[in-house]
Amino acid sequence: MDRLSPLSTPAATRAVLEAHGLQAKYSLGQNFLVNDDILRKIIDLAEVDDQDVILEVGPGLGTLTIPLLKHAKQVVSVERDPDLPAVLADTLAPWSDHFQLLPMDALAVRATDLEACGLAPLAAEDGTPHKLVANLPYAVAATVVLDYFERFPSLTSATVMVQKEVADRMAAAPGTKNYGAYTVKLALQATPVGRFSVGPGNFYPPPRVESAVIRLDRRTLEDDAGEAVGPELRARAALMADAAFASRRKTLANSCKTYFQGRGPAGVAWVPRLAELFERASIDPRRRGETLTLDEFVALGKAFEDLQQDDPSLELSGR
């Protein structure tokens, strides 16, 4: 069987690095995938086809980018290492007609940056790709996934390589040790639909951690009245998740009190209204945040929203 990527061996990876006078940069978390079977599993899990416009973060030498380019309609990759554009121009030359590189920090990318790449005719109506497929830099992996689901409404799925512990947080169930504010905030946007493990030996150089590839699909949420949960209500539910886990070992009442007291005068104004907030949401304030389901966090967000509408002086917003 032909290799999906010619770079998916330690020897090939070393050769490219040496040809460009480079070494893996530990400061940027550079561990290059060198197993072709893992690449195939990523492409299969992401269900990449010739109609897809793919967004990739951290292409490195182009090891995963090549299979993406072989299967997708177009790929735009975001890379912050200033040494790598020259490498990618070399390794991805055969597919340059449907590849674009954004040499910038992934957390700084906006829809206008993607539109400037000429993606608008190929992607969703707002000009952004609809699948994120990436071997993410582990230091920013969790932030990137949540941020992109929030920032790019056209993003329908994310299939990403992350540290095992991050994948555990992404897919955690209520009542488990990995379930926290991040889990809830991501669950407000997407739901896990597939996962597989990747050991350190599949990389050059091998990382000191276990990895996992996880796929998350954007979800449609409804409140208890059957109404769609829009961006504003999601933001309020996310705020309540931060409040509920501000002091993980405390009850909701005490954790939320601590959280709002730390948010300045606007937050302090909420403290005497917390009992009413819990009552409106039908949530027992003696419970802990880790016991609440996603629907219950949406209910808390709705109660927060209703109280603000009743009393415009309660101005706190955002997270």
CSV table of C-alpha atoms in Angstrom, one decimal:
chain,number,residue,atom,x,y,z
A,1,MET,CA,0.0,0.0,0.0
A,2,ASP,CA,1.3,3.4,-0.9
A,3,ARG,CA,2.0,5.8,1.9
A,4,LEU,CA,-0.6,8.5,2.5
A,5,SER,CA,2.2,10.9,3.3
A,6,PRO,CA,5.8,10.6,2.2
A,7,LEU,CA,6.9,12.3,5.4
A,8,SER,CA,5.4,9.7,7.8
A,9,THR,CA,8.6,8.0,8.8
A,10,PRO,CA,11.3,9.1,11.2
A,11,ALA,CA,13.9,9.0,8.4
A,12,ALA,CA,11.9,11.2,6.1
A,13,THR,CA,11.1,13.7,8.9
A,14,ARG,CA,14.8,13.9,9.9
A,15,ALA,CA,15.8,14.4,6.2
A,16,VAL,CA,13.4,17.3,5.8
A,17,LEU,CA,14.6,19.0,9.0
A,18,GLU,CA,18.2,18.5,8.1
A,19,ALA,CA,17.7,19.8,4.5
A,20,HIS,CA,16.4,23.0,6.0
A,21,GLY,CA,18.9,23.2,8.9
A,22,LEU,CA,16.2,22.8,11.5
A,23,GLN,CA,15.5,20.8,14.6
A,24,ALA,CA,12.2,20.1,16.5
A,25,LYS,CA,11.5,23.1,18.8
A,26,TYR,CA,10.4,21.9,22.2
A,27,SER,CA,9.3,25.5,23.0
A,28,LEU,CA,6.6,25.2,20.4
A,29,GLY,CA,5.7,21.6,21.3
A,30,GLN,CA,6.9,20.2,17.9
A,31,ASN,CA,6.5,16.4,17.8
A,32,PHE,CA,6.1,15.2,14.2
A,33,LEU,CA,3.7,12.3,13.5
A,34,VAL,CA,5.6,9.4,11.8
A,35,ASN,CA,2.9,6.7,11.4
A,36,ASP,CA,1.0,6.5,8.2
A,37,ASP,CA,-1.7,4.3,9.8
A,38,ILE,CA,-2.5,7.0,12.3
A,39,LEU,CA,-2.9,9.5,9.4
A,40,ARG,CA,-5.3,7.2,7.7
A,41,LYS,CA,-7.3,6.9,10.9
A,42,ILE,CA,-7.5,10.7,11.2
A,43,ILE,CA,-8.7,11.1,7.6
A,44,ASP,CA,-11.3,8.4,8.2
A,45,LEU,CA,-12.5,9.7,11.5
A,46,ALA,CA,-12.8,13.2,10.1
A,47,GLU,CA,-14.6,11.9,7.0
A,48,VAL,CA,-12.6,14.2,4.7
A,49,ASP,CA,-13.9,14.3,1.2
A,50,ASP,CA,-13.4,16.3,-2.0
A,51,GLN,CA,-16.1,18.9,-1.0
A,52,ASP,CA,-14.4,19.8,2.2
A,53,VAL,CA,-12.6,23.1,3.0
A,54,ILE,CA,-10.3,22.2,5.9
A,55,LEU,CA,-8.7,24.4,8.5
A,56,GLU,CA,-5.5,23.0,10.0
A,57,VAL,CA,-3.5,24.4,12.9
A,58,GLY,CA,0.1,23.6,13.3
A,59,PRO,CA,0.9,21.8,10.0
A,60,GLY,CA,4.6,21.4,11.0
A,61,LEU,CA,6.4,19.9,8.0
A,62,GLY,CA,3.1,19.0,6.2
A,63,THR,CA,2.9,15.4,7.3
A,64,LEU,CA,-0.9,15.5,7.9
A,65,THR,CA,-1.4,18.4,5.4
A,66,ILE,CA,-0.5,16.2,2.5
A,67,PRO,CA,-3.3,13.6,3.2
A,68,LEU,CA,-5.7,16.4,3.7
A,69,LEU,CA,-4.8,18.0,0.4
A,70,LYS,CA,-5.1,14.6,-1.3
A,71,HIS,CA,-8.7,14.2,0.0
A,72,ALA,CA,-10.1,17.7,0.4
A,73,LYS,CA,-11.2,20.5,-1.9
A,74,GLN,CA,-9.0,23.1,-0.2
A,75,VAL,CA,-6.8,23.4,2.9
A,76,VAL,CA,-5.7,26.5,4.8
A,77,SER,CA,-3.1,25.9,7.5
A,78,VAL,CA,-2.1,28.2,10.4
A,79,GLU,CA,1.5,28.1,11.4
A,80,ARG,CA,3.3,30.5,13.8
A,81,ASP,CA,6.9,29.1,13.4
A,82,PRO,CA,8.6,31.5,11.0
A,83,ASP,CA,11.0,28.8,9.9
A,84,LEU,CA,8.3,26.5,8.5
A,85,PRO,CA,6.7,28.4,5.6
A,86,ALA,CA,9.8,27.7,3.5
A,87,VAL,CA,9.6,24.0,4.4
A,88,LEU,CA,5.9,23.8,3.6
A,89,ALA,CA,6.5,25.5,0.2
A,90,ASP,CA,8.8,22.6,-0.5
A,91,THR,CA,6.9,19.7,0.9
A,92,LEU,CA,3.5,20.8,-0.4
A,93,ALA,CA,4.5,22.1,-3.8
A,94,PRO,CA,2.5,19.4,-5.8
A,95,TRP,CA,-0.7,20.6,-4.1
A,96,SER,CA,-0.1,24.4,-4.1
A,97,ASP,CA,-3.1,25.1,-6.2
A,98,HIS,CA,-5.5,24.3,-3.4
A,99,PHE,CA,-3.3,25.2,-0.3
A,100,GLN,CA,-3.1,28.4,1.6
A,101,LEU,CA,-0.8,29.2,4.6
A,102,LEU,CA,-1.6,31.7,7.3
A,103,PRO,CA,1.7,32.5,9.0
A,104,MET,CA,0.3,33.6,12.3
A,105,ASP,CA,-0.8,32.6,15.8
A,106,ALA,CA,-3.8,30.3,15.7
A,107,LEU,CA,-5.5,32.3,18.5
A,108,ALA,CA,-5.3,35.5,16.5
A,109,VAL,CA,-7.1,34.1,13.4
A,110,ARG,CA,-10.3,35.9,12.4
A,111,ALA,CA,-12.8,35.2,9.6
A,112,THR,CA,-11.3,38.1,7.6
A,113,ASP,CA,-8.0,36.4,7.6
A,114,LEU,CA,-9.6,33.3,6.0
A,115,GLU,CA,-11.5,35.4,3.5
A,116,ALA,CA,-8.2,37.0,2.5
A,117,CYS,CA,-6.9,33.6,1.5
A,118,GLY,CA,-9.7,33.4,-1.1
A,119,LEU,CA,-11.8,30.8,0.7
A,120,ALA,CA,-15.1,32.6,0.4
A,121,PRO,CA,-16.1,31.0,-2.9
A,122,LEU,CA,-15.2,27.5,-1.7
A,123,ALA,CA,-16.3,27.4,2.0
A,124,ALA,CA,-19.5,28.3,3.9
A,125,GLU,CA,-21.4,31.5,3.2
A,126,ASP,CA,-19.4,33.5,5.7
A,127,GLY,CA,-16.1,32.5,4.0
A,128,THR,CA,-14.8,30.1,6.7
A,129,PRO,CA,-13.9,26.4,6.5
A,130,HIS,CA,-16.3,23.9,8.0
A,131,LYS,CA,-13.9,21.2,9.4
A,132,LEU,CA,-10.9,21.6,11.7
A,133,VAL,CA,-8.5,18.7,11.3
A,134,ALA,CA,-5.2,19.1,13.0
A,135,ASN,CA,-2.4,17.7,15.1
A,136,LEU,CA,-2.7,20.6,17.5
A,137,PRO,CA,0.2,22.2,19.5
A,138,TYR,CA,-0.7,20.8,22.9
A,139,ALA,CA,-0.1,24.0,24.9
A,140,VAL,CA,-3.0,25.7,23.2
A,141,ALA,CA,-5.1,22.7,22.0
A,142,ALA,CA,-8.0,23.1,24.4
A,143,THR,CA,-8.2,26.8,23.9
A,144,VAL,CA,-8.1,26.5,20.1
A,145,VAL,CA,-10.9,24.0,19.9
A,146,LEU,CA,-13.4,25.9,22.1
A,147,ASP,CA,-12.4,29.2,20.6
A,148,TYR,CA,-12.9,28.1,17.0
A,149,PHE,CA,-16.3,26.5,17.7
A,150,GLU,CA,-17.4,29.8,19.3
A,151,ARG,CA,-15.8,32.1,16.7
A,152,PHE,CA,-16.6,30.3,13.4
A,153,PRO,CA,-20.3,29.4,13.2
A,154,SER,CA,-19.7,27.5,10.0
A,155,LEU,CA,-17.4,25.0,11.7
A,156,THR,CA,-19.3,21.7,11.8
A,157,SER,CA,-16.6,19.4,13.2
A,158,ALA,CA,-13.2,19.3,14.8
A,159,THR,CA,-11.0,16.2,14.5
A,160,VAL,CA,-7.9,16.9,16.5
A,161,MET,CA,-4.8,15.3,18.1
A,162,VAL,CA,-4.5,16.4,21.7
A,163,GLN,CA,-2.9,15.3,24.9
A,164,LYS,CA,-4.9,12.3,26.4
A,165,GLU,CA,-5.8,14.3,29.5
A,166,VAL,CA,-7.3,17.1,27.3
A,167,ALA,CA,-9.4,14.6,25.4
A,168,ASP,CA,-10.6,13.2,28.7
A,169,ARG,CA,-11.7,16.7,29.7
A,170,MET,CA,-13.4,17.2,26.4
A,171,ALA,CA,-15.5,14.1,26.7
A,172,ALA,CA,-16.0,13.9,30.5
A,173,ALA,CA,-19.4,13.0,32.0
A,174,PRO,CA,-21.0,14.8,35.0
A,175,GLY,CA,-19.7,13.4,38.3
A,176,THR,CA,-16.3,12.4,37.0
A,177,LYS,CA,-13.0,14.0,38.0
A,178,ASN,CA,-12.3,15.4,34.5
A,179,TYR,CA,-15.7,17.1,34.3
A,180,GLY,CA,-15.3,20.9,34.8
A,181,ALA,CA,-16.1,24.3,33.4
A,182,TYR,CA,-14.1,23.6,30.2
A,183,THR,CA,-16.1,20.5,29.6
A,184,VAL,CA,-19.4,22.3,30.0
A,185,LYS,CA,-18.4,25.2,27.8
A,186,LEU,CA,-17.2,22.9,25.0
A,187,ALA,CA,-20.4,20.8,25.4
A,188,LEU,CA,-22.4,23.9,24.8
A,189,GLN,CA,-20.9,24.0,21.3
A,190,ALA,CA,-20.1,20.4,20.3
A,191,THR,CA,-20.3,16.8,21.3
A,192,PRO,CA,-17.7,14.0,21.0
A,193,VAL,CA,-18.5,11.3,18.4
A,194,GLY,CA,-15.3,9.3,18.1
A,195,ARG,CA,-11.8,8.8,19.6
A,196,PHE,CA,-8.7,6.7,19.4
A,197,SER,CA,-5.4,6.6,21.3
A,198,VAL,CA,-1.9,7.5,20.0
A,199,GLY,CA,1.2,6.5,21.9
A,200,PRO,CA,4.5,8.4,22.1
A,201,GLY,CA,6.3,6.1,19.7
A,202,ASN,CA,4.2,7.4,16.8
A,203,PHE,CA,6.1,10.8,16.9
A,204,TYR,CA,9.5,12.1,16.2
A,205,PRO,CA,10.8,13.1,18.6
A,206,PRO,CA,8.5,11.1,21.0
A,207,PRO,CA,6.6,13.3,23.5
A,208,ARG,CA,6.5,12.4,27.2
A,209,VAL,CA,2.7,12.2,27.2
A,210,GLU,CA,0.0,9.9,25.8
A,211,SER,CA,-2.1,11.4,23.0
A,212,ALA,CA,-5.5,10.9,21.5
A,213,VAL,CA,-7.4,11.9,18.4
A,214,ILE,CA,-11.0,13.0,19.2
A,215,ARG,CA,-13.7,14.1,16.9
A,216,LEU,CA,-16.3,16.7,18.0
A,217,ASP,CA,-19.4,17.6,16.0
A,218,ARG,CA,-21.2,20.9,16.5
A,219,ARG,CA,-24.5,20.4,18.3
A,220,THR,CA,-27.8,22.1,18.3
A,221,LEU,CA,-29.2,22.9,21.7
A,222,GLU,CA,-32.7,23.5,22.9
A,223,ASP,CA,-33.9,24.8,26.2
A,224,ASP,CA,-36.6,23.2,28.3
A,225,ALA,CA,-39.2,25.1,26.3
A,226,GLY,CA,-37.9,23.7,23.0
A,227,GLU,CA,-36.4,27.0,21.9
A,228,ALA,CA,-33.0,27.0,20.2
A,229,VAL,CA,-30.2,28.1,22.5
A,230,GLY,CA,-28.5,31.0,20.8
A,231,PRO,CA,-25.0,32.5,21.3
A,232,GLU,CA,-26.1,34.9,24.1
A,233,LEU,CA,-27.7,32.1,26.2
A,234,ARG,CA,-24.7,29.8,25.6
A,235,ALA,CA,-22.4,32.6,26.9
A,236,ARG,CA,-24.5,33.0,30.0
A,237,ALA,CA,-24.6,29.2,30.6
A,238,ALA,CA,-20.8,29.2,30.1
A,239,LEU,CA,-20.5,32.0,32.7
A,240,MET,CA,-22.5,29.9,35.1
A,241,ALA,CA,-20.2,27.0,34.5
A,242,ASP,CA,-17.2,29.2,35.5
A,243,ALA,CA,-19.1,30.3,38.6
A,244,ALA,CA,-20.1,26.7,39.5
A,245,PHE,CA,-16.5,25.5,39.3
A,246,ALA,CA,-14.8,28.5,40.8
A,247,SER,CA,-14.4,26.5,44.0
A,248,ARG,CA,-14.9,23.0,42.9
A,249,ARG,CA,-15.2,21.4,46.4
A,250,LYS,CA,-17.8,24.0,47.5
A,251,THR,CA,-21.6,23.9,47.0
A,252,LEU,CA,-23.0,25.9,44.1
A,253,ALA,CA,-24.2,28.6,46.5
A,254,ASN,CA,-20.7,29.1,47.9
A,255,SER,CA,-18.8,28.7,44.7
A,256,CYS,CA,-21.0,31.1,42.8
A,257,LYS,CA,-20.8,33.6,45.7
A,258,THR,CA,-16.9,33.5,45.5
A,259,TYR,CA,-17.0,33.9,41.8
A,260,PHE,CA,-19.3,36.9,41.6
A,261,GLN,CA,-17.6,38.6,44.5
A,262,GLY,CA,-14.4,38.5,42.5
A,263,ARG,CA,-16.0,40.2,39.4
A,264,GLY,CA,-16.0,43.7,40.7
A,265,PRO,CA,-19.1,45.9,41.6
A,266,ALA,CA,-21.2,44.4,38.8
A,267,GLY,CA,-20.5,40.9,40.1
A,268,VAL,CA,-21.1,41.8,43.8
A,269,ALA,CA,-24.5,43.1,42.8
A,270,TRP,CA,-25.4,39.5,41.8
A,271,VAL,CA,-24.6,38.0,45.2
A,272,PRO,CA,-27.9,38.8,46.9
A,273,ARG,CA,-29.8,37.5,43.8
A,274,LEU,CA,-28.2,34.1,43.7
A,275,ALA,CA,-30.9,32.4,45.7
A,276,GLU,CA,-33.5,33.7,43.3
A,277,LEU,CA,-31.4,32.6,40.4
A,278,PHE,CA,-31.2,29.0,41.7
A,279,GLU,CA,-34.9,29.0,42.4
A,280,ARG,CA,-35.8,30.1,38.9
A,281,ALA,CA,-33.5,27.4,37.4
A,282,SER,CA,-35.0,24.7,39.8
A,283,ILE,CA,-31.5,23.9,41.0
A,284,ASP,CA,-30.6,23.0,44.6
A,285,PRO,CA,-27.9,25.4,45.6
A,286,ARG,CA,-26.5,22.7,48.0
A,287,ARG,CA,-25.3,20.6,45.0
A,288,ARG,CA,-21.8,20.9,43.5
A,289,GLY,CA,-21.1,22.0,40.0
A,290,GLU,CA,-19.7,18.6,39.0
A,291,THR,CA,-23.2,17.0,39.5
A,292,LEU,CA,-25.0,19.3,37.0
A,293,THR,CA,-25.9,18.2,33.5
A,294,LEU,CA,-25.5,20.4,30.4
A,295,ASP,CA,-29.3,21.0,30.5
A,296,GLU,CA,-29.1,22.3,34.0
A,297,PHE,CA,-26.3,24.7,33.1
A,298,VAL,CA,-28.5,26.0,30.3
A,299,ALA,CA,-31.3,26.4,32.8
A,300,LEU,CA,-29.0,28.5,35.0
A,301,GLY,CA,-28.0,30.6,32.0
A,302,LYS,CA,-31.7,31.1,31.2
A,303,ALA,CA,-32.4,32.2,34.8
A,304,PHE,CA,-29.4,34.6,34.7
A,305,GLU,CA,-30.8,36.0,31.4
A,306,ASP,CA,-34.3,36.4,32.9
A,307,LEU,CA,-33.0,38.2,36.0
A,308,GLN,CA,-31.0,40.6,33.8
A,309,GLN,CA,-34.1,41.4,31.8
A,310,ASP,CA,-36.1,42.0,34.9
A,311,ASP,CA,-33.4,44.2,36.4
A,312,PRO,CA,-31.2,46.0,33.9
A,313,SER,CA,-28.9,47.2,36.7
A,314,LEU,CA,-27.5,43.6,36.7
A,315,GLU,CA,-25.0,44.4,34.0
A,316,LEU,CA,-22.5,41.5,34.3
A,317,SER,CA,-21.8,39.7,31.1
A,318,GLY,CA,-19.1,37.7,29.3
A,319,ARG,CA,-16.8,35.2,31.0
